[in-house]
Coordinates of C-alpha atoms in Angstrom, one line a residue:
M1 CA 0.0 0.0 0.0
Q2 CA 1.3 3.4 -1.0
T3 CA 1.5 5.8 1.9
P4 CA -0.5 9.0 1.3
R5 CA 1.7 12.1 1.3
D6 CA -0.5 13.8 3.9
F7 CA 0.5 11.1 6.4
L8 CA 4.2 12.1 6.2
C9 CA 5.8 14.7 8.4
P10 CA 7.3 17.5 6.2
I11 CA 10.4 17.6 8.4
S12 CA 11.3 13.9 8.9
L13 CA 9.4 12.5 5.9
A14 CA 8.3 9.6 8.1
V15 CA 4.7 8.6 8.9
M16 CA 3.4 10.6 11.8
E17 CA 2.3 9.1 15.1
M18 CA 1.2 12.3 16.8
P19 CA 0.3 14.8 14.1
V20 CA -0.2 18.4 15.3
I21 CA -1.2 21.5 13.4
L22 CA 1.1 24.5 13.6
I23 CA -1.6 27.2 14.0
E24 CA 0.1 30.0 12.1
D25 CA 1.0 28.1 8.9
G26 CA -1.9 25.6 9.1
R27 CA 0.4 22.6 8.3
S28 CA 0.6 19.3 10.1
Y29 CA 3.9 18.0 11.6
E30 CA 5.0 15.2 13.9
K31 CA 4.8 16.7 17.4
R32 CA 8.4 15.8 18.4
Q33 CA 9.8 17.1 15.1
I34 CA 8.1 20.5 15.3
E35 CA 9.0 20.9 18.9
R36 CA 12.7 20.3 18.0
W37 CA 12.4 22.7 15.1
L38 CA 10.8 25.5 17.1
S39 CA 13.4 25.1 19.8
T40 CA 16.1 26.4 17.4
N41 CA 14.0 28.3 14.8
N42 CA 11.4 31.0 14.7
T43 CA 10.2 30.3 11.1
S44 CA 7.8 27.9 9.5
P45 CA 9.5 24.7 8.2
M46 CA 7.3 24.9 5.1
T47 CA 6.9 28.6 4.2
G48 CA 10.1 30.0 5.8
K49 CA 8.1 32.9 7.2
V50 CA 8.8 34.3 10.7
L51 CA 6.3 32.9 13.2
I52 CA 4.6 35.3 15.6
N53 CA 2.7 32.4 17.3
K54 CA 4.4 29.1 17.8
S55 CA 1.3 27.3 19.2
F56 CA 0.1 24.0 17.8
I57 CA -2.8 21.7 18.4
L58 CA -3.4 17.9 17.9
N59 CA -4.8 17.0 14.5
I60 CA -7.2 14.3 15.8
N61 CA -8.8 13.6 12.4
L62 CA -5.4 13.0 10.7
K63 CA -4.3 10.9 13.7
N64 CA -7.3 8.6 13.3
A65 CA -6.8 8.3 9.6
I66 CA -3.2 7.3 10.1
E67 CA -4.0 4.7 12.7
E68 CA -6.7 3.2 10.3
F69 CA -4.1 3.2 7.5
R70 CA -1.6 1.4 9.7
E71 CA -4.1 -1.3 10.6
K72 CA -4.9 -1.9 6.9
Q73 CA -1.2 -1.9 6.1
E74 CA -0.4 -4.5 8.8
K75 CA -3.2 -6.7 7.5
A76 CA -1.9 -6.4 3.9
Q77 CA 1.6 -7.3 5.0
H78 CA 0.4 -10.2 7.0
C79 CA -1.6 -11.6 4.0
E80 CA 1.4 -11.0 1.7
L81 CA 3.6 -13.0 4.1
L82 CA 1.1 -15.9 4.3
S83 CA 0.6 -15.8 0.5
R84 CA 4.2 -16.9 0.0
E85 CA 3.3 -20.3 1.5
L86 CA 0.5 -20.9 -1.1
V87 CA 1.3 -23.4 -3.8
I88 CA -0.9 -23.1 -6.9
K89 CA -0.9 -26.1 -9.2
P90 CA -2.9 -26.6 -12.4
G91 CA -5.0 -29.6 -13.3
G92 CA -6.9 -32.0 -11.1
L93 CA -6.3 -32.6 -7.4
P94 CA -3.7 -35.2 -6.4
E95 CA -5.0 -38.4 -4.8
E96 CA -4.0 -37.3 -1.3
F97 CA -6.6 -34.5 -1.5
Q98 CA -9.4 -36.6 -2.9
D99 CA -10.3 -38.4 0.3
K100 CA -12.6 -37.2 3.1
K101 CA -9.7 -36.3 5.4
H102 CA -9.1 -33.2 3.3
P103 CA -12.4 -31.3 2.8
R104 CA -13.0 -30.0 -0.7
L105 CA -13.8 -26.3 -0.8
R106 CA -15.2 -24.7 -3.9
I107 CA -14.6 -20.9 -4.2
K108 CA -16.3 -18.7 -6.7
I109 CA -14.6 -15.4 -7.7
C110 CA -16.1 -12.8 -10.1
T111 CA -14.2 -10.2 -12.1
L112 CA -16.0 -6.9 -12.6
G113 CA -15.0 -4.0 -14.8
D114 CA -15.0 -2.7 -18.3
R115 CA -12.8 -5.3 -19.9
S116 CA -13.0 -9.1 -20.6
V117 CA -11.1 -11.8 -18.6
G118 CA -11.7 -15.4 -19.6
P119 CA -13.0 -17.8 -17.0
D120 CA -10.3 -20.0 -15.5
M121 CA -10.2 -22.9 -13.0
I122 CA -7.3 -23.9 -10.9
A123 CA -6.6 -26.3 -8.1
L124 CA -5.2 -24.8 -5.0
H125 CA -3.5 -27.0 -2.4
L126 CA -3.2 -25.4 1.1
D127 CA -1.0 -26.9 3.7
G128 CA 0.2 -25.4 7.0
L129 CA -1.8 -22.1 6.8
F130 CA -4.7 -23.3 8.9
Q131 CA -5.4 -25.9 11.5
E132 CA -7.2 -28.1 8.9
R133 CA -5.9 -29.0 5.5
Y134 CA -8.1 -28.2 2.6
A135 CA -8.2 -28.8 -1.1
V136 CA -9.6 -25.8 -2.8
S137 CA -11.1 -25.5 -6.3
I138 CA -11.5 -22.0 -7.6
T139 CA -13.5 -20.8 -10.5
V140 CA -13.1 -17.3 -11.8
V141 CA -16.2 -15.9 -13.6
D142 CA -15.9 -13.0 -15.9
L143 CA -19.0 -10.8 -16.2
P144 CA -19.8 -8.9 -19.4
G145 CA -17.7 -5.7 -19.4
N146 CA -20.7 -3.4 -19.9
M147 CA -22.9 -1.9 -17.2
R148 CA -26.1 -2.4 -19.3
Y149 CA -25.9 -6.1 -18.5
N150 CA -25.6 -5.6 -14.7
N151 CA -29.2 -6.5 -13.9
V152 CA -28.9 -9.7 -15.8
W153 CA -25.9 -10.9 -13.8
T154 CA -27.2 -10.1 -10.3
D155 CA -26.9 -13.8 -9.2
Q156 CA -23.3 -13.8 -10.1
Y157 CA -22.6 -11.1 -7.6
R158 CA -23.3 -13.6 -4.9
C159 CA -19.8 -15.0 -4.9
H160 CA -17.0 -15.5 -2.3
G161 CA -14.6 -13.0 -3.8
A162 CA -14.8 -10.1 -6.3
I163 CA -12.0 -8.6 -8.4
F164 CA -12.7 -5.0 -9.6
V165 CA -10.6 -4.0 -12.5
C166 CA -9.8 -0.6 -13.9
D167 CA -7.5 0.3 -16.8
V168 CA -5.0 2.9 -15.8
S169 CA -4.8 4.1 -19.4
Q170 CA -8.6 4.8 -19.3
P171 CA -9.6 6.8 -16.2
E172 CA -13.3 6.4 -17.0
T173 CA -13.0 2.7 -16.2
L174 CA -12.3 3.5 -12.5
K175 CA -15.3 5.8 -12.5
D176 CA -17.4 3.0 -13.8
V177 CA -16.2 0.8 -11.0
I178 CA -16.9 3.5 -8.4
D179 CA -20.3 4.6 -9.7
G180 CA -21.6 1.4 -11.2
W181 CA -20.0 -2.0 -10.6
Y182 CA -19.2 -1.5 -6.9
P183 CA -22.6 -0.1 -5.8
K184 CA -24.4 -2.9 -7.7
F185 CA -22.1 -5.5 -6.1
K186 CA -22.8 -4.1 -2.6
Q187 CA -26.5 -4.4 -3.2
H188 CA -26.4 -8.1 -4.2
R189 CA -23.2 -9.5 -2.6
S190 CA -23.2 -12.4 -0.2
T191 CA -22.4 -11.8 3.5
G192 CA -18.7 -11.7 4.2
C193 CA -17.7 -11.6 0.5
Q194 CA -14.1 -10.3 0.1
S195 CA -13.0 -8.0 -2.7
V196 CA -9.9 -6.3 -4.2
L197 CA -9.3 -3.4 -6.7
L198 CA -6.8 -3.7 -9.5
C199 CA -5.2 -0.8 -11.3
H200 CA -4.4 -2.9 -14.3
K201 CA -2.0 -2.4 -17.3
I202 CA 0.6 -0.5 -15.2
D203 CA 3.1 -1.4 -17.9
L204 CA 1.5 1.4 -19.9
S205 CA 1.6 4.0 -17.1
E206 CA 2.6 3.9 -13.4
D207 CA 3.2 7.5 -12.5
P208 CA 2.0 7.9 -8.9
E209 CA 1.1 11.5 -9.7
D210 CA -1.6 10.3 -12.2
Q211 CA -5.0 11.1 -10.8
I212 CA -6.4 7.6 -11.4
F213 CA -3.9 6.2 -8.8
K214 CA -4.9 8.8 -6.2
D215 CA -8.6 8.2 -6.8
A216 CA -8.1 4.5 -6.6
E217 CA -6.2 4.8 -3.4
Q218 CA -8.9 7.0 -1.9
F219 CA -11.7 4.6 -3.0
A220 CA -9.9 1.6 -1.7
M221 CA -9.3 3.2 1.7
E222 CA -12.9 4.4 2.1
N223 CA -14.3 1.0 1.3
D224 CA -11.6 -1.1 3.1
I225 CA -10.5 -2.8 -0.2
S226 CA -7.0 -4.0 -0.9
L227 CA -5.5 -2.2 -3.9
F228 CA -3.0 -3.8 -6.3
H229 CA -1.2 -2.3 -9.3
T230 CA -1.1 -5.2 -11.9
S231 CA 0.2 -6.0 -15.4
A232 CA -0.6 -9.0 -17.6
V233 CA 2.5 -8.2 -19.6
T234 CA 5.0 -8.3 -16.7
E235 CA 2.7 -10.4 -14.5
K236 CA 3.4 -7.9 -11.7
N237 CA 1.3 -8.5 -8.5
I238 CA -1.1 -11.0 -10.3
Q239 CA 0.0 -13.9 -8.0
A240 CA 0.1 -11.7 -4.9
M241 CA -3.3 -10.3 -5.5
F242 CA -4.9 -13.7 -6.1
N243 CA -3.2 -15.3 -3.1
Q244 CA -4.3 -12.5 -0.8
L245 CA -7.9 -12.6 -2.0
V246 CA -8.0 -16.4 -1.4
L247 CA -6.4 -16.0 2.0
C248 CA -9.0 -13.4 3.0
I249 CA -11.8 -15.6 1.9
L250 CA -10.5 -18.6 4.0
A251 CA -9.7 -16.3 6.9
S252 CA -13.4 -15.2 7.0
R253 CA -15.1 -17.5 9.5
S254 CA -18.6 -16.9 8.0
L255 CA -17.3 -17.8 4.5
L256 CA -15.2 -20.7 5.6
D257 CA -18.2 -22.2 7.5
Q258 CA -20.3 -21.7 4.5
L259 CA -17.8 -23.4 2.2
K260 CA -17.4 -26.4 4.5
N261 CA -21.1 -26.8 4.9
N262 CA -21.9 -26.4 1.3
G263 CA -20.2 -29.3 -0.5
S264 CA -21.8 -28.7 -3.8
N265 CA -21.7 -25.4 -5.6
T266 CA -22.4 -24.7 -9.2
I267 CA -18.7 -25.2 -10.0
T268 CA -18.0 -28.6 -11.6
D269 CA -14.8 -30.5 -12.2
G270 CA -15.7 -30.8 -15.8
Q271 CA -15.0 -27.2 -16.5
N272 CA -11.9 -26.3 -18.5
R273 CA -8.8 -25.6 -16.4
R274 CA -5.9 -23.3 -17.3
E275 CA -2.4 -23.0 -15.9
S276 CA -3.1 -19.7 -14.0
V277 CA -5.4 -16.8 -13.7
Q278 CA -4.8 -14.5 -16.7
L279 CA -5.9 -10.9 -16.6
R280 CA -5.6 -10.2 -20.3
P281 CA -7.7 -8.2 -22.7
P282 CA -9.6 -10.1 -25.4
V283 CA -7.7 -11.0 -28.5
R284 CA -9.3 -9.2 -31.4
K285 CA -9.2 -11.1 -34.7
P286 CA -8.3 -9.0 -37.8
K287 CA -11.2 -8.4 -40.1
K288 CA -11.1 -10.3 -43.4
E289 CA -10.5 -8.1 -46.4
T290 CA -13.2 -8.4 -49.0
G291 CA -13.0 -7.5 -52.7
C292 CA -14.1 -8.3 -56.1
C293 CA -12.4 -11.1 -58.1

């Protein structure tokens, strides 16, 4: 997770723990840093203007926002650490996972956004992450990348995990997620459903100053959604994103109980399986040229 600039002390450039507002210049600083500065200076660290009043007050709103950010950051780091233990293997489950000693969990994940991602199925073998050992089958369902179909696919919103995708080269796709896909998902989603937001195609643009990244960060924080910058070309963060989403699903007690109690979902072993989850745009076939003989 990228740290918002407002959370950094202008003096130390570190995340603030006790942010205070210097009344005369209206800027926030780490309390210890501004006290040290004012002990030897009579000017503002930011503007350089002479201070008549050196008073400061606690910025309680910023302090609460930073604490909330730290909690989410620790959660993301914890999931990233655990995700390194996941082993994803294609194809059918090995014999050791096909008996009753290792419960078969079937997870459904939907992708939502103005693009097309082909449905995939993979076998996920988990060992050592939880008290029990599970064999997990995962189906990724791609919904039509057009909001005019959203009422037709309401049943598909009732999944265990959702991947919201925006194209960083097309800022309007994030607006569609914020104003269209996500509200519809919240309206119809299952209890405990986990979700992530992808800023996709970062191989085309990954300038942190681009507005789409700032807007995505703000939306993710407001809705407690993990944010990933991904690329199908370089495969950056694809595996980490998928692993974290699966871990969050299995870490949700309500979802895990539901998965263990529901042995038969709509997912079947007869579906086609692919080697990995591929977040790629559809391949457009060239139009055939026509002419007279």
